[in-house]
Coordinates of C-alpha atoms in Angstrom, one line a residue:
Chain A
X1010 CA 249.0 90.6 -86.0
X1011 CA 252.3 92.4 -86.0
X1012 CA 250.6 95.6 -87.2
X1013 CA 248.1 95.4 -84.4
X1014 CA 250.9 95.0 -81.9
X1015 CA 252.8 97.9 -83.4
X1016 CA 249.7 100.1 -83.2
X1017 CA 249.2 99.1 -79.6
X1018 CA 252.8 99.9 -78.8
X1019 CA 252.5 103.3 -80.4
X1020 CA 249.4 104.0 -78.4
X1021 CA 251.1 103.1 -75.2
X1022 CA 254.1 105.2 -76.1
X1023 CA 251.9 108.2 -76.8
X1024 CA 250.1 107.7 -73.5
X1025 CA 253.4 107.5 -71.6
X1026 CA 254.5 110.7 -73.5
X1027 CA 251.3 112.3 -72.3
X1028 CA 251.7 111.5 -68.6
X1029 CA 255.5 111.4 -68.2
X1030 CA 256.2 115.2 -68.5
X1031 CA 253.9 115.9 -65.6
X1032 CA 255.4 113.1 -63.5
X1033 CA 258.9 114.5 -64.2
X1034 CA 257.7 118.0 -63.3
X1035 CA 256.4 116.7 -60.0
X1036 CA 259.6 114.8 -59.3
X1037 CA 261.6 118.0 -60.0
X1038 CA 259.3 120.1 -57.9
X1039 CA 259.6 117.6 -54.9
X1040 CA 263.4 117.5 -55.3
X1041 CA 263.9 121.3 -55.5
X1042 CA 261.3 122.8 -53.3
X1043 CA 263.1 124.1 -50.2
X1044 CA 261.6 123.0 -46.9
X1045 CA 260.1 126.2 -45.4
X1046 CA 258.1 127.2 -42.4
X1047 CA 255.1 129.5 -42.6
X1048 CA 253.6 131.3 -45.4
X1049 CA 255.6 131.7 -48.6
X1050 CA 253.7 133.5 -51.3
X1051 CA 256.2 134.0 -54.1
X1052 CA 256.7 133.4 -57.7
X1053 CA 258.2 130.4 -59.4
X1054 CA 261.4 128.8 -58.4
X1055 CA 264.4 129.7 -60.6
X1056 CA 266.3 126.7 -61.7
X1057 CA 269.0 128.6 -63.6
X1058 CA 269.4 131.7 -65.6
X1059 CA 270.8 132.4 -69.0
X1060 CA 272.4 135.8 -69.7
X1061 CA 270.6 137.5 -72.5
X1062 CA 270.7 141.1 -73.8
X1063 CA 268.4 143.5 -71.9
X1064 CA 267.6 141.1 -69.0
X1065 CA 268.6 137.6 -68.0
X1066 CA 266.3 134.8 -69.1
X1067 CA 265.2 132.8 -66.0
X1068 CA 264.4 129.2 -66.5
X1069 CA 261.8 128.6 -63.8
X1070 CA 259.3 125.9 -62.9
X1071 CA 256.9 127.8 -65.1
X1072 CA 258.9 127.3 -68.2
X1073 CA 259.3 123.6 -67.4
X1074 CA 255.6 123.1 -66.8
X1075 CA 254.7 124.9 -70.0
X1076 CA 257.0 122.6 -71.9
X1077 CA 255.4 119.6 -70.2
X1078 CA 251.9 121.0 -71.1
X1079 CA 252.9 121.4 -74.8
X1080 CA 254.4 117.9 -75.0
X1081 CA 251.4 116.5 -73.3
X1082 CA 248.9 118.2 -75.6
X1083 CA 250.9 117.1 -78.6
X1084 CA 250.9 113.5 -77.4
X1085 CA 247.2 113.8 -76.7
X1086 CA 246.5 115.0 -80.2
X1087 CA 248.6 112.3 -81.7
X1088 CA 246.9 109.7 -79.5
X1089 CA 243.4 110.9 -80.4
X1090 CA 244.0 110.9 -84.1
X1091 CA 246.1 107.7 -84.3
X1092 CA 244.5 105.0 -86.3
X1093 CA 241.7 107.3 -87.4
X1094 CA 239.2 105.8 -89.8
X1095 CA 236.3 106.9 -92.0
X1096 CA 234.0 104.6 -90.1
X1097 CA 234.9 105.2 -86.5
X1098 CA 235.5 102.1 -84.4
X1099 CA 237.2 103.6 -81.3
X1100 CA 236.0 106.0 -78.6
X1101 CA 239.0 108.3 -78.9
X1102 CA 238.2 109.1 -82.5
X1103 CA 234.7 110.1 -81.4
X1104 CA 236.3 112.3 -78.8
X1105 CA 238.6 113.9 -81.4
X1106 CA 235.7 114.5 -83.7
X1107 CA 233.6 115.9 -80.9
X1108 CA 236.4 118.4 -80.0
X1109 CA 236.8 119.5 -83.6
X1110 CA 233.1 119.8 -84.2
X1111 CA 232.6 121.8 -81.0
X1112 CA 235.4 124.2 -81.8
X1113 CA 234.2 124.7 -85.3
X1114 CA 230.7 125.2 -84.1
X1115 CA 231.9 127.8 -81.6
X1116 CA 233.8 129.7 -84.3
X1117 CA 230.9 129.6 -86.7
X1118 CA 228.5 130.8 -84.0
X1119 CA 230.6 133.6 -82.6
X1120 CA 232.7 134.8 -85.5
X1121 CA 231.1 133.6 -88.7
X1122 CA 232.3 131.1 -91.3
X1123 CA 234.9 133.5 -92.7
X1124 CA 237.2 132.8 -89.7
X1125 CA 237.2 129.0 -89.9
X1126 CA 241.0 129.0 -90.1
X1127 CA 241.0 130.3 -86.5
X1128 CA 239.6 127.0 -85.1
X1129 CA 243.0 125.5 -84.3
X1130 CA 244.2 128.7 -82.7
X1131 CA 241.1 128.8 -80.4
X1132 CA 241.5 125.2 -79.6
X1133 CA 245.2 125.8 -78.8
X1134 CA 244.3 128.7 -76.5
X1135 CA 241.7 126.6 -74.7
X1136 CA 244.0 123.6 -74.4
X1137 CA 247.1 125.4 -73.2
X1138 CA 245.1 127.5 -70.7
X1139 CA 243.1 124.7 -69.3
X1140 CA 246.0 122.3 -69.1
X1141 CA 248.2 125.0 -67.4
X1142 CA 245.6 125.9 -64.9
X1143 CA 244.7 122.2 -64.2
X1144 CA 248.4 121.4 -63.5
X1145 CA 247.8 123.1 -60.2
X1146 CA 245.8 120.0 -59.3
X1147 CA 249.0 117.9 -59.5
X1148 CA 250.7 120.3 -57.0
X1149 CA 252.7 122.0 -59.7
X1150 CA 253.1 125.8 -60.0
X1151 CA 250.4 126.6 -62.5
X1152 CA 252.0 128.5 -65.4
X1153 CA 248.9 130.7 -65.7
X1154 CA 249.7 132.2 -62.3
X1155 CA 252.8 133.7 -63.8
X1156 CA 252.3 137.1 -65.3
X1157 CA 254.7 136.6 -68.2
X1158 CA 252.9 133.5 -69.6
X1159 CA 249.5 135.1 -69.8
X1160 CA 250.9 138.4 -71.0
X1161 CA 252.5 136.5 -73.9
X1162 CA 249.2 135.1 -75.0
X1163 CA 247.5 138.5 -74.5
X1164 CA 250.1 140.2 -76.7
X1165 CA 249.8 137.5 -79.4
X1166 CA 246.0 138.0 -79.4
X1167 CA 246.5 141.8 -79.5
X1168 CA 248.8 141.4 -82.5
X1169 CA 246.2 139.4 -84.3
X1170 CA 243.4 141.8 -83.5
X1171 CA 245.5 144.8 -84.7
X1172 CA 246.4 142.8 -87.9
X1173 CA 242.8 142.3 -88.6
X1174 CA 241.9 145.9 -87.9
X1175 CA 244.7 147.0 -90.3
X1176 CA 243.1 144.9 -93.1
X1177 CA 240.7 147.8 -93.6
X1178 CA 243.6 150.1 -94.4
X1179 CA 245.9 152.2 -92.2
X1180 CA 244.0 155.4 -92.5
X1181 CA 240.7 154.2 -91.2
X1182 CA 242.5 152.5 -88.3
X1183 CA 244.3 155.7 -87.3
X1184 CA 241.1 157.7 -87.9
X1185 CA 239.3 155.4 -85.5
X1186 CA 241.3 156.8 -82.7
X1187 CA 240.1 160.4 -83.3
X1188 CA 236.4 159.5 -83.0
X1189 CA 234.0 160.9 -82.0
X1190 CA 236.2 164.0 -81.4
X1191 CA 240.0 164.4 -81.6
X1192 CA 240.2 165.1 -77.9
X1193 CA 239.3 161.5 -77.2
X1194 CA 242.5 160.2 -78.9
X1195 CA 244.5 159.5 -75.6
X1196 CA 241.5 157.6 -74.1
X1197 CA 241.0 155.6 -77.2
X1198 CA 244.7 154.7 -77.3
X1199 CA 244.6 153.7 -73.6
X1200 CA 241.5 151.7 -74.3
X1201 CA 243.2 149.9 -77.2
X1202 CA 246.3 149.1 -75.1
X1203 CA 244.1 148.0 -72.2
X1204 CA 242.7 145.1 -74.3
X1205 CA 245.7 142.7 -73.8
X1206 CA 246.4 144.0 -70.3
X1207 CA 242.8 143.4 -69.1
X1208 CA 242.7 140.0 -70.9
X1209 CA 245.9 138.8 -69.3
X1210 CA 245.2 140.3 -65.9
X1211 CA 241.8 138.7 -65.8
X1212 CA 243.2 135.3 -66.4
X1213 CA 246.3 135.8 -64.3
X1214 CA 244.4 137.3 -61.4
X1215 CA 241.9 134.6 -61.2
X1216 CA 244.4 131.8 -61.1
X1217 CA 246.7 133.8 -58.7
X1218 CA 243.9 134.5 -56.3
X1219 CA 243.3 130.8 -56.2
X1220 CA 246.9 130.1 -55.4
X1221 CA 247.1 132.9 -52.8
X1222 CA 243.9 131.8 -51.0
X1223 CA 244.9 128.2 -51.1
X1224 CA 248.3 129.0 -49.6
X1225 CA 246.7 131.2 -46.9
X1226 CA 244.1 128.6 -46.0
X1227 CA 246.7 125.8 -46.0
X1228 CA 249.0 127.7 -43.6
X1229 CA 246.0 128.7 -41.4
X1230 CA 244.9 125.1 -41.2
X1231 CA 248.4 124.0 -40.3
X1232 CA 248.5 126.5 -37.4
X1233 CA 245.0 125.4 -36.3
X1234 CA 246.0 121.8 -36.4
X1235 CA 249.1 122.5 -34.3
X1236 CA 247.0 124.4 -31.8
X1237 CA 244.3 121.7 -31.5
X1238 CA 246.2 118.5 -32.0
X1239 CA 249.7 119.5 -30.8
X1240 CA 249.3 117.6 -27.5
X1241 CA 249.4 114.2 -29.4
X1242 CA 252.6 112.3 -28.3
X1243 CA 255.7 112.1 -30.5
X1244 CA 255.7 112.9 -34.2
X1245 CA 251.9 112.6 -34.3
X1246 CA 251.7 116.2 -33.0
X1247 CA 253.8 117.5 -35.8
X1248 CA 251.5 116.2 -38.6
X1249 CA 249.0 118.8 -39.7
X1250 CA 246.0 116.6 -39.9
X1251 CA 243.6 119.4 -40.7
X1252 CA 245.5 120.1 -43.9
X1253 CA 244.4 116.8 -45.3
X1254 CA 241.4 117.0 -47.6
X1255 CA 240.0 120.4 -46.6
X1256 CA 242.0 122.5 -49.1
X1257 CA 240.7 120.1 -51.8
X1258 CA 237.3 121.7 -51.5
X1259 CA 238.8 125.1 -52.4
X1260 CA 240.7 123.5 -55.2
X1261 CA 237.5 122.3 -56.8
X1262 CA 236.4 126.0 -57.3
X1263 CA 239.7 127.8 -57.7
X1264 CA 241.6 125.2 -59.8
X1265 CA 238.9 123.2 -61.7
X1266 CA 236.0 125.7 -62.2
X1267 CA 238.0 128.9 -62.3
X1268 CA 240.7 127.4 -64.5
X1269 CA 238.3 126.0 -67.1
X1270 CA 236.1 129.0 -66.9
X1271 CA 239.0 131.4 -67.6
X1272 CA 240.3 129.2 -70.4
X1273 CA 236.8 129.5 -72.0
X1274 CA 236.6 133.2 -71.4
X1275 CA 240.0 133.9 -72.8
X1276 CA 239.1 132.0 -76.0
X1277 CA 235.7 133.7 -76.2
X1278 CA 237.1 137.2 -75.8
X1279 CA 239.7 136.4 -78.4
X1280 CA 237.0 135.4 -80.8
X1281 CA 234.8 138.4 -80.1
X1282 CA 237.7 140.9 -80.2
X1283 CA 238.9 139.6 -83.6
X1284 CA 235.4 139.3 -85.1
X1285 CA 234.2 142.7 -83.9
X1286 CA 237.4 144.6 -84.6
X1287 CA 237.4 143.5 -88.2
X1288 CA 236.2 146.5 -90.4
X1289 CA 234.1 144.6 -92.9
X1290 CA 232.9 147.5 -94.9
X1291 CA 236.3 149.1 -95.4
X1292 CA 237.7 145.7 -96.3
X1293 CA 235.1 145.1 -98.9
X1294 CA 235.6 148.6 -100.3
X1295 CA 239.3 148.1 -100.5
X1296 CA 239.0 144.7 -102.2
X1297 CA 236.7 146.2 -104.8
X1298 CA 239.1 149.0 -105.4
X1299 CA 242.0 146.6 -105.8
X1300 CA 240.0 144.5 -108.2
X1301 CA 239.2 147.5 -110.3
X1302 CA 242.8 148.6 -110.3
X1303 CA 243.9 145.1 -111.4
X1304 CA 241.3 145.1 -114.2
X1305 CA 242.3 148.5 -115.5
X1306 CA 246.0 147.4 -115.3
X1307 CA 245.1 144.3 -117.3
X1308 CA 243.4 146.4 -120.0
Chain B
X1302 CA 265.2 157.4 -38.1
X1303 CA 265.6 154.6 -40.6
X1304 CA 263.3 152.3 -38.7
X1305 CA 260.6 155.1 -38.8
X1306 CA 261.0 155.4 -42.5
X1307 CA 260.7 151.7 -43.1
X1308 CA 257.7 151.6 -40.7
X1309 CA 256.0 154.3 -42.7
X1310 CA 256.7 152.4 -45.9
X1311 CA 255.2 149.2 -44.5
X1312 CA 252.2 151.0 -43.0
X1313 CA 251.6 152.8 -46.3
X1314 CA 251.8 149.6 -48.2
X1315 CA 249.4 147.8 -45.9
X1316 CA 246.9 150.7 -45.9
X1317 CA 247.2 150.9 -49.7
X1318 CA 246.5 147.2 -50.0
X1319 CA 243.4 147.5 -47.8
X1320 CA 242.1 150.4 -49.8
X1321 CA 242.8 148.5 -53.0
X1322 CA 240.5 145.7 -51.9
X1323 CA 237.6 148.2 -51.8
X1324 CA 237.5 147.5 -55.5
X1325 CA 235.9 144.2 -54.5
X1326 CA 232.6 146.1 -53.7
X1327 CA 231.9 146.9 -57.4
X1328 CA 232.0 143.4 -58.8
X1329 CA 230.1 142.2 -55.7
X1330 CA 227.2 144.5 -56.4
X1331 CA 227.4 144.0 -60.1
X1332 CA 227.4 140.2 -59.9
X1333 CA 224.6 140.3 -57.4
X1334 CA 222.6 142.3 -59.8
X1335 CA 223.4 139.9 -62.6
X1336 CA 222.5 136.8 -60.6
X1337 CA 219.2 138.4 -59.4
X1338 CA 218.3 139.3 -63.0
X1339 CA 219.2 135.8 -64.1
X1340 CA 217.0 134.3 -61.4
X1341 CA 214.1 136.4 -62.6
X1342 CA 214.7 135.4 -66.1
X1343 CA 214.8 131.7 -65.1
X1344 CA 211.6 132.2 -63.1
X1345 CA 209.9 133.7 -66.1
X1346 CA 211.2 131.3 -68.6
X1347 CA 212.4 128.1 -66.9
X1348 CA 213.0 126.4 -70.2
X1349 CA 215.9 128.8 -71.0
X1350 CA 217.8 127.9 -67.9
X1351 CA 220.9 126.6 -69.6
X1352 CA 221.4 129.6 -71.8
X1353 CA 220.8 132.1 -69.0
X1354 CA 223.1 130.3 -66.6
X1355 CA 226.0 130.0 -69.0
X1356 CA 225.6 133.7 -70.1
X1357 CA 225.4 134.7 -66.5
X1358 CA 228.5 132.9 -65.5
X1359 CA 230.4 134.3 -68.5
X1360 CA 229.3 137.8 -67.6
X1361 CA 230.1 137.3 -63.9
X1362 CA 233.6 136.2 -64.8
X1363 CA 234.1 139.2 -66.9
X1364 CA 232.7 141.6 -64.3
X1365 CA 235.0 140.0 -61.8
X1366 CA 238.0 141.6 -63.6
X1367 CA 237.8 144.9 -61.9
X1368 CA 237.9 143.2 -58.5
X1369 CA 240.8 141.2 -59.6
X1370 CA 242.7 144.4 -60.6
X1371 CA 242.3 145.5 -57.0
X1372 CA 243.4 142.0 -55.8
X1373 CA 246.5 142.1 -58.0
X1374 CA 247.4 145.6 -56.7
X1375 CA 246.8 144.5 -53.1
X1376 CA 249.1 141.5 -53.6
X1377 CA 251.7 143.7 -55.2
X1378 CA 251.6 146.1 -52.3
X1379 CA 251.9 143.4 -49.7
X1380 CA 254.4 141.0 -51.2
X1381 CA 256.4 143.0 -53.7
X1382 CA 256.3 146.7 -53.0
X1383 CA 257.8 146.8 -49.5
X1384 CA 261.0 145.2 -50.6
X1385 CA 261.5 147.4 -53.6
X1386 CA 260.5 150.6 -51.7
X1387 CA 263.0 149.8 -48.9
X1388 CA 265.6 149.1 -51.6
X1389 CA 264.9 152.5 -53.1
X1390 CA 265.2 154.1 -49.7
X1391 CA 268.5 152.4 -49.0
X1392 CA 269.9 153.4 -52.3
X1393 CA 269.0 157.0 -51.8
X1394 CA 270.3 157.4 -48.2
X1395 CA 272.9 160.1 -48.0
X1396 CA 276.2 158.4 -47.5
Chain C
X842 CA 267.2 128.3 -54.3
X843 CA 265.9 131.7 -55.3
X844 CA 262.5 132.3 -56.6
X845 CA 260.9 135.1 -58.7
X846 CA 258.8 137.8 -57.3
X847 CA 255.1 137.0 -57.4
X848 CA 254.6 139.7 -60.1
X849 CA 257.6 140.1 -62.3
X850 CA 257.8 141.0 -65.9
X851 CA 260.4 139.4 -68.1
X852 CA 260.5 140.0 -71.8
X853 CA 262.1 136.7 -72.7
X854 CA 259.6 134.7 -70.7
X855 CA 256.8 136.6 -72.5
X856 CA 258.4 135.8 -75.9
X857 CA 258.8 132.2 -74.9
X858 CA 255.1 131.8 -73.9
X859 CA 254.1 133.6 -77.1
X860 CA 256.2 131.1 -79.1
X861 CA 254.7 128.3 -77.1
X862 CA 251.2 129.3 -78.0
X863 CA 252.2 129.6 -81.7
X864 CA 253.8 126.1 -81.6
X865 CA 250.7 124.7 -80.0
X866 CA 248.6 126.3 -82.7
X867 CA 250.7 124.6 -85.3
X868 CA 250.5 121.3 -83.5
X869 CA 246.7 121.5 -83.2
X870 CA 246.4 122.4 -86.8
X871 CA 248.7 119.6 -88.1
X872 CA 247.9 116.8 -85.7
X873 CA 244.3 117.3 -84.6
X874 CA 242.4 119.4 -87.1
X875 CA 243.9 118.3 -90.3
X876 CA 243.4 114.6 -90.0
X877 CA 240.0 114.9 -88.4
X878 CA 238.8 117.3 -91.0
X879 CA 240.2 115.1 -93.7
X880 CA 238.4 112.1 -92.3
X881 CA 235.2 114.0 -91.9
X882 CA 235.3 115.4 -95.5
X883 CA 236.0 111.9 -96.7
X884 CA 233.0 110.6 -94.8
X885 CA 230.9 113.4 -96.2
X886 CA 231.9 112.6 -99.8
X887 CA 231.2 108.9 -99.1
X888 CA 227.8 109.7 -97.7
X889 CA 227.1 111.9 -100.7
X890 CA 228.1 109.0 -103.0
X891 CA 225.9 106.6 -101.1
X892 CA 223.0 109.0 -101.4
X893 CA 223.6 109.3 -105.1
X894 CA 223.7 105.6 -105.4
X895 CA 220.5 105.2 -103.5
X896 CA 218.9 107.8 -105.6
X897 CA 220.0 106.0 -108.8
X898 CA 218.7 102.7 -107.4
X899 CA 215.4 104.3 -106.4
X900 CA 215.1 105.7 -110.0
X901 CA 215.8 102.3 -111.5
X902 CA 213.3 100.7 -109.2
X903 CA 210.7 103.3 -110.1
X904 CA 211.4 102.7 -113.8
X905 CA 211.0 99.0 -113.3
X906 CA 207.8 99.4 -111.4
X907 CA 206.5 101.6 -114.2
X908 CA 207.3 99.0 -116.8
X909 CA 205.9 96.2 -114.7
X910 CA 202.7 98.1 -114.2
X911 CA 202.4 98.7 -117.9
X912 CA 202.9 95.1 -118.6
X913 CA 200.5 94.1 -115.9
X914 CA 197.9 96.3 -117.4
X915 CA 198.4 94.7 -120.8
X916 CA 198.2 91.3 -119.3
X917 CA 195.0 92.2 -117.4
X918 CA 193.5 93.5 -120.6
X919 CA 194.3 90.3 -122.4
X920 CA 192.9 88.2 -119.6
X921 CA 189.8 90.2 -119.6
X922 CA 189.4 89.7 -123.3
X923 CA 189.9 85.9 -122.9
X924 CA 187.4 85.7 -120.1
X925 CA 184.8 87.8 -122.1
X926 CA 185.2 85.5 -125.1
X927 CA 184.9 82.4 -122.9
X928 CA 181.8 83.8 -121.2
X929 CA 180.2 84.6 -124.6
X930 CA 181.0 81.2 -126.0
X931 CA 179.6 79.6 -122.8
X932 CA 176.6 81.8 -123.0
X933 CA 175.9 80.9 -126.5
X934 CA 176.4 77.2 -125.8
X935 CA 174.2 77.3 -122.7
X936 CA 171.5 79.2 -124.6
X937 CA 171.5 76.5 -127.3
X938 CA 171.3 73.8 -124.7
X939 CA 168.6 75.5 -122.8
X940 CA 166.6 76.0 -126.0
X941 CA 167.0 72.5 -127.1
X942 CA 165.9 71.4 -123.6
X943 CA 163.0 73.7 -123.8
X944 CA 161.9 72.3 -127.2
X945 CA 162.3 68.8 -126.0
X946 CA 160.3 69.6 -122.8
X947 CA 157.6 71.2 -124.8
X948 CA 157.5 68.2 -127.1
X949 CA 157.4 65.9 -124.2
X950 CA 154.7 67.9 -122.6
X951 CA 152.6 67.9 -125.7
X952 CA 153.0 64.2 -126.0
X953 CA 152.1 63.7 -122.4
X954 CA 149.1 65.9 -122.7
X955 CA 147.9 64.0 -125.7
X956 CA 148.4 60.7 -123.8
X957 CA 146.6 62.1 -120.8
X958 CA 143.7 63.2 -123.0
X959 CA 143.4 59.8 -124.5
X960 CA 143.7 58.1 -121.3
X961 CA 141.1 60.4 -119.8
X962 CA 138.7 59.6 -122.7
X963 CA 139.3 55.9 -122.3
X964 CA 138.8 56.2 -118.6
X965 CA 135.6 58.1 -119.0
X966 CA 134.3 55.5 -121.4
X967 CA 135.3 52.8 -119.0
X968 CA 133.6 54.6 -116.1
X969 CA 130.5 55.2 -118.1
X970 CA 130.2 51.5 -119.0
X971 CA 131.0 50.5 -115.5
X972 CA 128.5 53.0 -113.9
X973 CA 125.7 51.9 -116.3
X974 CA 126.4 48.3 -115.4
X975 CA 126.5 49.1 -111.8
X976 CA 123.3 51.1 -111.9
X977 CA 121.5 48.5 -113.9
X978 CA 122.6 45.8 -111.4
X979 CA 121.6 48.0 -108.4
X980 CA 118.3 48.9 -110.0
X981 CA 117.5 45.4 -111.0
X982 CA 118.2 44.3 -107.5
X983 CA 115.9 46.9 -106.1
X984 CA 113.1 46.6 -108.6
X985 CA 113.6 43.1 -109.8
X986 CA 110.0 42.5 -110.5
X987 CA 108.5 45.8 -111.6
X988 CA 110.8 47.0 -114.4
X989 CA 112.4 44.7 -116.9
X990 CA 116.1 44.9 -117.3
X991 CA 115.9 46.2 -120.9
X992 CA 114.0 49.3 -120.2
X993 CA 116.1 50.1 -117.2
X994 CA 119.3 49.8 -119.1
X995 CA 118.0 52.1 -121.8
X996 CA 116.9 54.6 -119.3
X997 CA 120.2 54.6 -117.4
X998 CA 122.2 54.8 -120.6
X999 CA 120.2 57.7 -121.6
X1000 CA 120.6 59.4 -118.3
X1001 CA 124.4 58.9 -118.3
X1002 CA 124.6 60.0 -121.8
X1003 CA 123.1 63.3 -120.7
X1004 CA 125.4 63.5 -117.8
X1005 CA 128.4 62.7 -119.9
X1006 CA 127.3 65.3 -122.5
X1007 CA 126.9 67.9 -119.8
X1008 CA 130.3 67.2 -118.5

């Protein structure tokens, strides 16, 4: 009895931990957003800045929302796997198993079973990207419409890709830049660097275009409302009635569809880049050579 | 004289942003091609509708990237570049 | 309050987001994938064990069935033997009974035939006497005066004797 009660309490605490960060973010946003007239397309609000070498670190809405996303996903993971049993008796365990199975299947399908350790990473990319984009539905500034956030992910993915390419040895990696003829080296290098840039710009541009278009449509609807319904007496004339509901239609495409789609595409491209960049033949050759060396050293 | 300079900067930024959005033509044509081919494929093999649709959406989203480059550059030119260009002009004015 | 430019690059923010993704990776690994995979592996091993048990049970059942069938075949053989013996015994007995009955019947038949023969003879004699008497009385009635009774009786006797011999 007491154990059941305790489990229930933990569940409720986890659920609260899942929702509370976003609520706090919304409260903070409402309290700090300056009342402004007209169109304001700008980056995130800066709460305060910390002096650092090179350039100051700005703590903005984006950082706060990212933190909320991480806390929320952690709480969600804990909630899904809390009280997990061999014979499932709760829906959330089925959900957790469904997620894990789907991600594992995706990895096996696109990368091969050698890369099964990447499953949590891909799940993390999908989760953080989807949650960040969907936070726009709550009226928050979506972290994915900040260049820095997506650039960070892109750079991490680029580091992993390069690490896997270097597994075939440094020489084949460098040699790869001078193919098919040495003149192509600059283009190859640009192509290599463009991988993280294009990945992050794709994601960032999609979400940002949604934000920009939503803002433009919102302000246009406000102006239209003032023009059409401005004759209403008293404060009724000041309320932009046309802004109610209509921007939600755009939100379905730009926030829901585009956000989830970009999360999936980012994860997919990560998988494909890692799997195709890995030089299997060179790696096998190198492993065989190493084994031979170890054998001869042992003798 | 200063007004003229700033005006030229603003006009240049606006024209540049407009030109940058020409990049939207490419993905438009490309995605139209992709969707028409997908429609043909579905018409030929209606049972493979799910696979074709998901692949098409994936390909469309990737093809959209070039258009988004143009969009990002356009946004930069309209919202960010004028300020910084005017700043540069102000800093380099002969005292 | 100030806000960032819409496109701004800040190294520290990039590093923070990179670290965020790494942290989330570790969180996913530790809190979602590890327990779920553990549970799934456990379930897999349990299922394997259950299958092995079932296979063992099936094997045991098959063995039992084999034994049972062997035993059944033996029992059937035995029963067949018993039935055959019983049938033979019964056959023999019934043969004996039938033979006896046949003997008896033949005996009875013979006896009856003998009796019938005797009775027939008796009856013939009786009929002969009767007929001769009847004929004599009829003839005497018809020819009361012309033939005397002695002659007639002789004649009729002789005639019937002939008829009886012919028969």
